[in-house]
CSV table of C-alpha atoms in Angstrom, one decimal:
chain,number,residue,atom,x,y,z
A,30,UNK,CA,0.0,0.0,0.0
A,31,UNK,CA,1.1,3.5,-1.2
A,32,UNK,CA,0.0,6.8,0.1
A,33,UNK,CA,-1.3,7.2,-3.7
A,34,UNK,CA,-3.7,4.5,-3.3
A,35,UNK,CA,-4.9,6.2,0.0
A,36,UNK,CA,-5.4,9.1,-2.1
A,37,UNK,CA,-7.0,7.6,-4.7
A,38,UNK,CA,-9.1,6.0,-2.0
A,39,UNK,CA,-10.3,9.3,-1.1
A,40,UNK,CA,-11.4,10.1,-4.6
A,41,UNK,CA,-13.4,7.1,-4.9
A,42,UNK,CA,-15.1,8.1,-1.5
A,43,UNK,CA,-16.4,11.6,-3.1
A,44,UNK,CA,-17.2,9.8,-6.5
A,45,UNK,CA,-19.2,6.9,-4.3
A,46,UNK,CA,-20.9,10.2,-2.6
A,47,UNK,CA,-21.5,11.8,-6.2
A,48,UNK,CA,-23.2,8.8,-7.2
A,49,UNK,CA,-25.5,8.4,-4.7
A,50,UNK,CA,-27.0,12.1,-4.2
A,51,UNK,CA,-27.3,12.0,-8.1
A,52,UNK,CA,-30.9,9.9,-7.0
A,53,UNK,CA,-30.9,10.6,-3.2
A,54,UNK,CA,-31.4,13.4,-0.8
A,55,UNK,CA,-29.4,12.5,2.5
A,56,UNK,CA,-29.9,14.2,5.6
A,57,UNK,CA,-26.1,15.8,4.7
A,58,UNK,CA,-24.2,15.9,1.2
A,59,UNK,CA,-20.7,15.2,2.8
A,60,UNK,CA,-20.8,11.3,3.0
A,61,UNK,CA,-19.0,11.4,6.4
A,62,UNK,CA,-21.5,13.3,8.5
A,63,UNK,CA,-24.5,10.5,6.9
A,64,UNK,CA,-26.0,8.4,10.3
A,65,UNK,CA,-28.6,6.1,10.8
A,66,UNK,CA,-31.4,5.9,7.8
A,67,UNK,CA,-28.9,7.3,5.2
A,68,UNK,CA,-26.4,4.4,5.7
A,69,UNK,CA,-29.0,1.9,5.8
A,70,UNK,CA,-30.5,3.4,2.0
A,71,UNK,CA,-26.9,3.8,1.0
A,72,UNK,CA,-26.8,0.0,1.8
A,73,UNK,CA,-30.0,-0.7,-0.1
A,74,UNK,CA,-28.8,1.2,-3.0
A,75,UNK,CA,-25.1,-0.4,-3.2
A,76,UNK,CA,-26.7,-4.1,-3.2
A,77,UNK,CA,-29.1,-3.1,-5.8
A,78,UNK,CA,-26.7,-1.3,-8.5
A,79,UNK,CA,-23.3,-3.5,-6.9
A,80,UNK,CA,-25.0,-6.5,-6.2
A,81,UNK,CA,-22.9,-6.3,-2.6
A,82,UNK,CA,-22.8,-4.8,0.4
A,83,UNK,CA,-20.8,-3.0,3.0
A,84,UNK,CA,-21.3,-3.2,7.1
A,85,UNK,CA,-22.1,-0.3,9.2
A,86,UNK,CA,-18.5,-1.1,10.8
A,87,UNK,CA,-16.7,-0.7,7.5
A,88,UNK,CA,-18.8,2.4,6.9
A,89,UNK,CA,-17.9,4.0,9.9
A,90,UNK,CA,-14.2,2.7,9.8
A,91,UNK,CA,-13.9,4.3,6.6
A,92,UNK,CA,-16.1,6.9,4.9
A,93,UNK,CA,-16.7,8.4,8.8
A,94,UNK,CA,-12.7,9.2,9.0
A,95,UNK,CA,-10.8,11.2,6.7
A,96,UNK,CA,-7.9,10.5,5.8
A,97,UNK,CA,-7.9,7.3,6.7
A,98,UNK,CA,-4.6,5.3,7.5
A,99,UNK,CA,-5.8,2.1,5.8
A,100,UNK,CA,-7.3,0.9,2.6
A,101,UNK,CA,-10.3,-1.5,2.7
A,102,UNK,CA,-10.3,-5.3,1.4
A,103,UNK,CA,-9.7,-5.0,-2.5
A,104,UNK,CA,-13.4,-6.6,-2.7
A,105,UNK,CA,-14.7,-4.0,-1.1
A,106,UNK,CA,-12.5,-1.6,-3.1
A,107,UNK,CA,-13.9,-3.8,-6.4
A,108,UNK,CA,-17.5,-3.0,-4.9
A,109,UNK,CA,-17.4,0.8,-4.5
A,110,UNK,CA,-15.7,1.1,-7.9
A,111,UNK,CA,-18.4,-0.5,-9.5
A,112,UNK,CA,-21.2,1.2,-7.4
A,113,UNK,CA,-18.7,4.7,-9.0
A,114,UNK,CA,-19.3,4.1,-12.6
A,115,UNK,CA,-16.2,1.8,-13.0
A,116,UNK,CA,-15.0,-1.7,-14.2
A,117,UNK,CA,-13.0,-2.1,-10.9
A,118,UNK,CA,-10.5,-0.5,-8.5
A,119,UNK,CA,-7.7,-0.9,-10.5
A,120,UNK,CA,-10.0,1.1,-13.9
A,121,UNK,CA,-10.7,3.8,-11.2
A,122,UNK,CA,-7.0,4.5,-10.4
A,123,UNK,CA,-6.0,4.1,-14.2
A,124,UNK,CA,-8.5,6.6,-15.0
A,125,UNK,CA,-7.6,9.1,-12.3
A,126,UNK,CA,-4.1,9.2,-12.1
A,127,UNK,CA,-2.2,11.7,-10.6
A,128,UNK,CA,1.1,13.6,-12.4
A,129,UNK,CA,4.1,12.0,-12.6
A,130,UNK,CA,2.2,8.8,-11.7
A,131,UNK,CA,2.7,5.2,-13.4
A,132,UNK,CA,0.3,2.6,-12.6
A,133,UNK,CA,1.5,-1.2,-13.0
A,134,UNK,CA,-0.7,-4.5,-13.3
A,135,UNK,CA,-0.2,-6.3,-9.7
A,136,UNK,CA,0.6,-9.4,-11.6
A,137,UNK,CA,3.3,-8.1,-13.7
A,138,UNK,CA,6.8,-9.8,-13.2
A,139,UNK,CA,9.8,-7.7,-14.2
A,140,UNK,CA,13.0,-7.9,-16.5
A,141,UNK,CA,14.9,-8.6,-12.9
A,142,UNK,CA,12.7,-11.1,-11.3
A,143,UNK,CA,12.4,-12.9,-14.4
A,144,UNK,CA,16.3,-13.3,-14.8
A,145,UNK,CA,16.4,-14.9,-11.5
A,146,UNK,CA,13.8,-17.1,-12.0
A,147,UNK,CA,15.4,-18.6,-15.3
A,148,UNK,CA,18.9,-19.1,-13.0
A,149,UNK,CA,17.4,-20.8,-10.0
A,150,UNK,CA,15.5,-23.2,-12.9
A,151,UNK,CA,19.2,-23.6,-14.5
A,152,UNK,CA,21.0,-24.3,-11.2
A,153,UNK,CA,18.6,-27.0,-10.0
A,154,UNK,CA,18.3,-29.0,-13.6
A,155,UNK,CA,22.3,-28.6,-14.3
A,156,UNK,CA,23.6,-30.6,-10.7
A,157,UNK,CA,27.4,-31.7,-10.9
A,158,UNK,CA,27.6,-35.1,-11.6
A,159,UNK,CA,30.3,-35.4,-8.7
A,160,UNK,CA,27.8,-34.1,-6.5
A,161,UNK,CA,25.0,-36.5,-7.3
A,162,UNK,CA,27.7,-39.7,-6.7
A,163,UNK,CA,28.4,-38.2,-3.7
A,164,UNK,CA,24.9,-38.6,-2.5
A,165,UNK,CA,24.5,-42.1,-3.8
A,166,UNK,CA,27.1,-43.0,-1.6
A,167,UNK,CA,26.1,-41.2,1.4
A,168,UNK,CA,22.6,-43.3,0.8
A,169,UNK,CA,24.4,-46.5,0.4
A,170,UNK,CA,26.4,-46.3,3.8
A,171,UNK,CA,23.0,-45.1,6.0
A,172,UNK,CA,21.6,-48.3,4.8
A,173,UNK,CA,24.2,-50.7,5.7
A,174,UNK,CA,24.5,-48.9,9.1
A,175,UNK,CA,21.2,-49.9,9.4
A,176,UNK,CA,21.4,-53.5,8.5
A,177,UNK,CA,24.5,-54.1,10.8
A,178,UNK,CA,22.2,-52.2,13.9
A,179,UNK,CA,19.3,-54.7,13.0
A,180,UNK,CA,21.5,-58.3,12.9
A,181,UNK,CA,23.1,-56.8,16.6
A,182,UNK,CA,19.3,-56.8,17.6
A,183,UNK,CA,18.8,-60.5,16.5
A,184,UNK,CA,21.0,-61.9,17.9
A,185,UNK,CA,20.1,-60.4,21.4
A,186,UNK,CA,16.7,-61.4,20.9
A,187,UNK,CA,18.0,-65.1,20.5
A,188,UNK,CA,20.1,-64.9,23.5
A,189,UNK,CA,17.3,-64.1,25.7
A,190,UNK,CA,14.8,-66.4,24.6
A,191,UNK,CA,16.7,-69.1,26.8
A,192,UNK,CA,16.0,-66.9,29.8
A,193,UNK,CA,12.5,-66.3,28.9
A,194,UNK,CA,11.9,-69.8,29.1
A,195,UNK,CA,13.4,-69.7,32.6
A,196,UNK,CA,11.3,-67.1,34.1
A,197,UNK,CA,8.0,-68.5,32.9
A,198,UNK,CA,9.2,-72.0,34.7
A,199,UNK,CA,9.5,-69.4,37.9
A,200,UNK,CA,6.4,-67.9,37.9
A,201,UNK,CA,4.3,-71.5,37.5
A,202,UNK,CA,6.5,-72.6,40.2
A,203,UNK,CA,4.6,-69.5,43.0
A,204,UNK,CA,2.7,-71.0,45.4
A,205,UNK,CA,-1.1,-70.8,44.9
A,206,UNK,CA,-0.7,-68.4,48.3
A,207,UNK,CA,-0.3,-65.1,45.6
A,208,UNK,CA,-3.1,-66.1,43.5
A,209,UNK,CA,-5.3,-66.0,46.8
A,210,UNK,CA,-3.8,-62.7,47.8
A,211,UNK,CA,-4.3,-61.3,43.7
A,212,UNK,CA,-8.2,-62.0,43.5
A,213,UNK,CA,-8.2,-60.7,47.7
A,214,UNK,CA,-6.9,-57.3,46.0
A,215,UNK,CA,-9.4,-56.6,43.4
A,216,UNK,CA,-12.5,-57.5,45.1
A,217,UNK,CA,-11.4,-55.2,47.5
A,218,UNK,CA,-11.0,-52.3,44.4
A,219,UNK,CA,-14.2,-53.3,43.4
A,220,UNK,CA,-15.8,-52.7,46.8
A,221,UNK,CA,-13.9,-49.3,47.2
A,222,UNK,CA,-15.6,-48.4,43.6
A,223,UNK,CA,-18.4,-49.7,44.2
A,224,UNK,CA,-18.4,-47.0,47.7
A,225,UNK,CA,-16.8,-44.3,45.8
A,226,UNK,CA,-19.9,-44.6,43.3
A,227,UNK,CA,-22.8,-43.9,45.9
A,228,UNK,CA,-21.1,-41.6,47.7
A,229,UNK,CA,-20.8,-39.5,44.9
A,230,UNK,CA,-23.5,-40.2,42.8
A,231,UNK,CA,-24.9,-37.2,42.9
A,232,UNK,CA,-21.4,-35.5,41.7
A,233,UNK,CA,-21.4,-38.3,38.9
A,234,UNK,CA,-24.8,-38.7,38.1
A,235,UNK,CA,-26.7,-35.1,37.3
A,236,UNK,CA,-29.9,-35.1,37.0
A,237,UNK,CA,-30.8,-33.6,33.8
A,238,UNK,CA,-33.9,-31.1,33.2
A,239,UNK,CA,-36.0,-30.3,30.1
A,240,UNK,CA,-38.0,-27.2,29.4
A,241,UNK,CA,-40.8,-26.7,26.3
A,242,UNK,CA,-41.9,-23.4,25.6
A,243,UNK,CA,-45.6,-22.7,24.2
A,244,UNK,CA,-47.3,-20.1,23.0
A,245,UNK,CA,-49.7,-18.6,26.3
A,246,UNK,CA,-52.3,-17.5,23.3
A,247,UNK,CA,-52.4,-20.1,20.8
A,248,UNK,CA,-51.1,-22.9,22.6
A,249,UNK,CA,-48.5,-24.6,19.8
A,250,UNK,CA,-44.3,-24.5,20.1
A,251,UNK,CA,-42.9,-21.5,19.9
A,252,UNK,CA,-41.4,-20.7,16.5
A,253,UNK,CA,-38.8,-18.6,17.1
A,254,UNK,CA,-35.1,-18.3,18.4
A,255,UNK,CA,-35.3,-18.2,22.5
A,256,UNK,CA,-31.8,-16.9,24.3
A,257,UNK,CA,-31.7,-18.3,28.0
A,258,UNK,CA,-29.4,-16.8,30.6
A,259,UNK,CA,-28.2,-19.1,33.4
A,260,UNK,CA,-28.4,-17.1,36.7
A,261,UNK,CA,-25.4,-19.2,39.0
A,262,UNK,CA,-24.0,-17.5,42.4
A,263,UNK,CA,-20.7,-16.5,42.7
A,264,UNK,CA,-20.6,-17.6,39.2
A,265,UNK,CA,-20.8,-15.8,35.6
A,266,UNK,CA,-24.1,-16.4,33.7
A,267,UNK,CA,-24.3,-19.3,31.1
A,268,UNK,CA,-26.1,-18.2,27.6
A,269,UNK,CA,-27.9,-21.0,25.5
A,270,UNK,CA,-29.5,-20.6,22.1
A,271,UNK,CA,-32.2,-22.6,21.3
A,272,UNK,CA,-33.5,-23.1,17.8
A,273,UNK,CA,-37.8,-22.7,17.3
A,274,UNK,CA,-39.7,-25.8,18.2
A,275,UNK,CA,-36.8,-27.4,20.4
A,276,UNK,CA,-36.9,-27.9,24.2
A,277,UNK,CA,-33.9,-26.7,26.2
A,278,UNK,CA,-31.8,-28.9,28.6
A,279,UNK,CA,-29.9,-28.5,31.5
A,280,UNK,CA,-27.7,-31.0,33.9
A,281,UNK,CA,-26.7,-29.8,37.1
A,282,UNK,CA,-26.4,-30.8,40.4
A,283,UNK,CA,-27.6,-27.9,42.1
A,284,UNK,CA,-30.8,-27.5,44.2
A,285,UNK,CA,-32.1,-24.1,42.4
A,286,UNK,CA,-32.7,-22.7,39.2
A,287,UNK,CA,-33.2,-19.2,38.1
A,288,UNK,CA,-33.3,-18.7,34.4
A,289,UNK,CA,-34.0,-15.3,32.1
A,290,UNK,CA,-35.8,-16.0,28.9
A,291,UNK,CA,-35.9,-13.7,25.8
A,292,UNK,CA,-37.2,-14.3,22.5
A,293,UNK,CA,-37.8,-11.9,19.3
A,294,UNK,CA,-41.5,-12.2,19.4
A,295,UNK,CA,-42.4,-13.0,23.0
A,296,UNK,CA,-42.1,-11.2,26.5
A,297,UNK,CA,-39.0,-11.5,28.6
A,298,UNK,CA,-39.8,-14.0,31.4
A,299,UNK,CA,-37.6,-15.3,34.7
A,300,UNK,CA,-37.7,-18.4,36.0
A,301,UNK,CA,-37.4,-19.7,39.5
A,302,UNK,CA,-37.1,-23.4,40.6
A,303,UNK,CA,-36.1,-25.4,43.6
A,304,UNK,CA,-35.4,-28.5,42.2
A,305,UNK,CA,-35.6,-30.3,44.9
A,306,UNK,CA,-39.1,-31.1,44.2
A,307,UNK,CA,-38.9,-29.9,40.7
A,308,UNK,CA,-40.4,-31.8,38.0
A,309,UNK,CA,-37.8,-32.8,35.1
A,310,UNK,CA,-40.1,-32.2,32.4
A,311,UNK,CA,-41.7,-28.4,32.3
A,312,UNK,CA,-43.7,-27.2,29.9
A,313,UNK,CA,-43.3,-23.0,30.1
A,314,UNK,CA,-46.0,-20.4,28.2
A,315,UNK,CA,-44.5,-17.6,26.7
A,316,UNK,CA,-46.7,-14.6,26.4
A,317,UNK,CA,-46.5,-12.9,23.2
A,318,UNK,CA,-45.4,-9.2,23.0
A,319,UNK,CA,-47.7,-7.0,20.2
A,320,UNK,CA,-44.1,-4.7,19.5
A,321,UNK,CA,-41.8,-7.5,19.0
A,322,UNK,CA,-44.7,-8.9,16.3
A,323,UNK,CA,-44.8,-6.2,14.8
A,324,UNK,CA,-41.3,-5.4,14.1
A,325,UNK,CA,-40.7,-8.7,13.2
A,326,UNK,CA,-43.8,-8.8,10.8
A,327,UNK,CA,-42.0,-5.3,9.2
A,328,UNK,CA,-38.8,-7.3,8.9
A,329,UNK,CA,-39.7,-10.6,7.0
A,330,UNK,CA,-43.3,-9.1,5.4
A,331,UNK,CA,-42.8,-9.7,1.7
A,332,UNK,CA,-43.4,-6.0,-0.2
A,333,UNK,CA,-43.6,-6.9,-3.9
A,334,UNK,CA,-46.7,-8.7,-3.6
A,335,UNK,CA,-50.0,-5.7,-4.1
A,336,UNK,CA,-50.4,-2.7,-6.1
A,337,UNK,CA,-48.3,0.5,-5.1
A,338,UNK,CA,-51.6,1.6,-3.8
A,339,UNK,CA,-51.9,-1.4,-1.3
A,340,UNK,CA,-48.6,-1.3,-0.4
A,341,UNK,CA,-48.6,2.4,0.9
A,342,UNK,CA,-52.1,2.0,2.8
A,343,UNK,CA,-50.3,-1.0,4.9
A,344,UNK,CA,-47.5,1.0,5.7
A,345,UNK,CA,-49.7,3.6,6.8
A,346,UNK,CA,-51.9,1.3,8.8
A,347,UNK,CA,-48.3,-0.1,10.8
A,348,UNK,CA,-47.1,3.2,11.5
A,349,UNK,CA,-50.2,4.3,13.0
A,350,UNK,CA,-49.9,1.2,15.7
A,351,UNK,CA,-46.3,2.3,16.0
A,352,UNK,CA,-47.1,5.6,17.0
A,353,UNK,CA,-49.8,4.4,19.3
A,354,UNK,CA,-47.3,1.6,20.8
A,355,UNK,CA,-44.2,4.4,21.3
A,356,UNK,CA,-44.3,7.1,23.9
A,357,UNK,CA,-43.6,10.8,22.0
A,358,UNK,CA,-40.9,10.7,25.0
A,359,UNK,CA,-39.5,7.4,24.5
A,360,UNK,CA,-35.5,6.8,24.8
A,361,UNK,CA,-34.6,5.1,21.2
A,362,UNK,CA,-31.0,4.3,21.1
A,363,UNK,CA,-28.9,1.9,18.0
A,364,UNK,CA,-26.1,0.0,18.8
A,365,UNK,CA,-23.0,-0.4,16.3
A,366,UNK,CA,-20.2,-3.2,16.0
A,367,UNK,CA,-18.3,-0.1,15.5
A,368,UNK,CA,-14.7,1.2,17.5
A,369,UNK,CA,-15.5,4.5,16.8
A,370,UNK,CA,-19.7,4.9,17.3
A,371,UNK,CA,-21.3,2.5,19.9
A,372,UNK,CA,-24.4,4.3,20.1
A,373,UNK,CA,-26.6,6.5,18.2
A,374,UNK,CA,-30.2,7.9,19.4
A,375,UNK,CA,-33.3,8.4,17.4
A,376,UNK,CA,-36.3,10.4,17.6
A,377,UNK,CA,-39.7,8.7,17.9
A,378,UNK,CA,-40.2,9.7,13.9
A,379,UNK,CA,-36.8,8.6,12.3
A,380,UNK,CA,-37.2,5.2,14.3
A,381,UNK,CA,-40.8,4.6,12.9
A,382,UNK,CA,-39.6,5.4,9.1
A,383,UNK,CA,-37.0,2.9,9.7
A,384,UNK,CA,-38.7,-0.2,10.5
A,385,UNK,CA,-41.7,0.8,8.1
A,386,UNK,CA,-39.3,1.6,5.4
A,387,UNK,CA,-39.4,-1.6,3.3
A,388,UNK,CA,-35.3,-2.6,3.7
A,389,UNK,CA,-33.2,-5.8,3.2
A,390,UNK,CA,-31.5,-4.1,6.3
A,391,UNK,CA,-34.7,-5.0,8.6
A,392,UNK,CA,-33.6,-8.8,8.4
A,393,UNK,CA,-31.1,-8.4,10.7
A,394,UNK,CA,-32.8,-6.1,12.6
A,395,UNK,CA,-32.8,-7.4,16.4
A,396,UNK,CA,-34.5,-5.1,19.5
A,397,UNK,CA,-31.7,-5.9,22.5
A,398,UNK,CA,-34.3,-4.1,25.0
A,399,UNK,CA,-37.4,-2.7,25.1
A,400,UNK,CA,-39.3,-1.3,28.4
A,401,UNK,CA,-42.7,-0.2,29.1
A,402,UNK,CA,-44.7,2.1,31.9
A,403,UNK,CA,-47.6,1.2,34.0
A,404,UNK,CA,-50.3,2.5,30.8
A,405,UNK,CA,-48.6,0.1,28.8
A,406,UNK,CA,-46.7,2.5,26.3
A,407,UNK,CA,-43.1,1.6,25.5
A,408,UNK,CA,-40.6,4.4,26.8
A,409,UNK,CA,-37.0,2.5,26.3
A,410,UNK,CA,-36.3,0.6,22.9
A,411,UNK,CA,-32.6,-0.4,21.9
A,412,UNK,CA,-32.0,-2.4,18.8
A,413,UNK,CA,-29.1,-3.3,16.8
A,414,UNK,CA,-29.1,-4.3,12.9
A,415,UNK,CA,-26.4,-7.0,12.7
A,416,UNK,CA,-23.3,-6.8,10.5
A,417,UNK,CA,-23.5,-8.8,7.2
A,418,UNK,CA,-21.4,-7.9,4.3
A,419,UNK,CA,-22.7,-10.5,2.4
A,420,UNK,CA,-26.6,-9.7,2.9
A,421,UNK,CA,-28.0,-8.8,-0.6
């Protein structure tokens, strides 16, 4: 990497940013000051004229510093060059070269390395023949070594077969006194095992618990992904993943249980059990949450289907509910994978535009927290859309 190509890097920025306000009106025209919805159209509109896609990390890693003091992946440099107007990121640089400039194919060998390459192909075809003798022979005396070494070992072998022979006469020879003492010696192991088992059978044998989760409302499996959180004391919490429709599991050996259960379409629930007197099967109901439904029904709803017509009355119909579900004063906050932002805060407004804005974004869109008051309005919402480069 050359400080040229970081220059030329932040020529392609302002042709990327030429590009896109040539059919878009972002909140700002300078690409580094764009937040929130204008990254996540940017997004839309890269994957439909690129056919790829950047993160909100890379973006914020990249077009949010300037200069920057690294160049990106030369895929992702292939990818904004194309979104530009241009074959690729090495037709961009060709075509904007600076003075004095000479710009060489990557893959071109030179006069030099070329020379060397025909000498070291020279040098191993043309061996002295003195040389090549000389390796016979070293070859020659390693195996002989070997065959002496191996005869040495025979004939020890046959020298000790004769005291073999006396040894075994020896041993049939014992009394039947240490036979008597050997079987003594393992029932006695098998007793002490046999102890060491039911003291410790509860350390050995855990009991193992199974929870199902239904649907409080329509009474079938739940459907979705559910994230449990092991509560332990003194310890760090355990995380489990459980894939819609399957049960969760749990071995331990302790006498409670306290478990926090999430899911992306259901009501955040805690668990407490002595188990003691626990059953091993459970079946839990998890009550569904209207919000979570309805982002997650913005998220996967299919919005080719319907006349333009039809399309706009529904999104008019789900952002009324939105703004009926949000407080005017509700704390919205987005959480990046980014060094630079963590955390970015929304108005009521931009929020509701986002997840009724028909995106491929939304499919990673996952609410991390979400908190109501006593009326039932939600005052707290923080979400995050995951990082995937390769989402089209």
């Amino acid at each position: 990497m050359t400080d040229i190509d970081l220059l030329h890097f932040e020529q392609l920025k302002k042709a990327v940013q030429a590009q896109y306000i040539t059919e878009h009106t972002p909140s700002f025209d300078d690409i580094s000051k764009w937040k929130g919805i204008d990254i996540i159209y940017f997004q839309e509109d890269l994957r439909k004229k690129a056919k790829g896609n950047i993160s909100e990390k890379s973006f914020y890693t990249y077009f949010k510093t300037s200069p920057v003091n690294k160049l990106p992946r030369i895929d992702m440099l292939n990818l904004l060059s194309i979104y530009a107007g241009f074959n690729s990121w090495y037709d961009f640089k060709k075509q904007h070269l600076f003075a004095g400039e000479l710009l060489k194919d990557d893959e071109e060998i030179n006069d030099d390395n070329l020379k060397e390459l025909e000498k070291t192909v020279s040098a191993s075809i043309n061996l002295p023949e003195n040389e090549e003798k000389r390796n016979i022979e070293e070859i020659s005396e390693t195996i002989s070594s070997v065959l002496q070494k191996s005869d040495t070992e025979n004939q020890t072998v046959e020298g000790n077969t004769q005291k073999t022979s006396a040894d075994k006469k020896a041993i049939i020879s014992q009394p039947k006194k240490g036979q008597q003492r050997a079987v003594w010696i393992a029932v006695c192991s098998v007793f002490v095992v046999l102890l060491g088992l039911f003291g410790f059978k509860d350390e050995i044998f855990k009991p193992t618990y199974q929870y199902c989760f239904k649907d409080a409302d329509r009474n079938l499996d739940v459907q979705s992904i559910i994230e449990i959180k092991v509560i332990k004391e003194n310890e760090s919490p355990l995380f489990f993943r459980i894939k819609p429709g399957e049960c969760f599991r749990y071995e331990t050996k302790d006498k409670n249980l306290k478990m926090q259960i999430t899911s992306t379409m259901y009501e955040n629930l805690e668990i407490n059990r002595n188990l003691e007197n626990a059953s091993e099967e459970e079946i839990i109901a998890l009550k569904p949450d209207d919000y979570k439904m309805a982002v997650y029904y913005f998220s996967t709803k299919d919005t080719n289907g319907g006349t333009p017509e039809q399309q706009l009355n529904l999104m008019k119909q789900k952002r009324k509910q939105l703004e009926n579900y949000i407080s005017n004063s509700a704390v919205i906050t987005q959480v990046y994978d980014s060094d630079i932002y963590g955390l970015e805060y929304l108005d009521k407004d931009d929020y509701i535009t986002l997840v009724t804005t028909p995106t491929t974004s939304l499919k990673n869109l996952n609410v991390i927290e979400m908190k109501k008051d006593n009326s039932g309005k939600i005052i707290s919402i923080k979400f995050k859309i995951s990082n995937n480069e390769n989402n089209k």
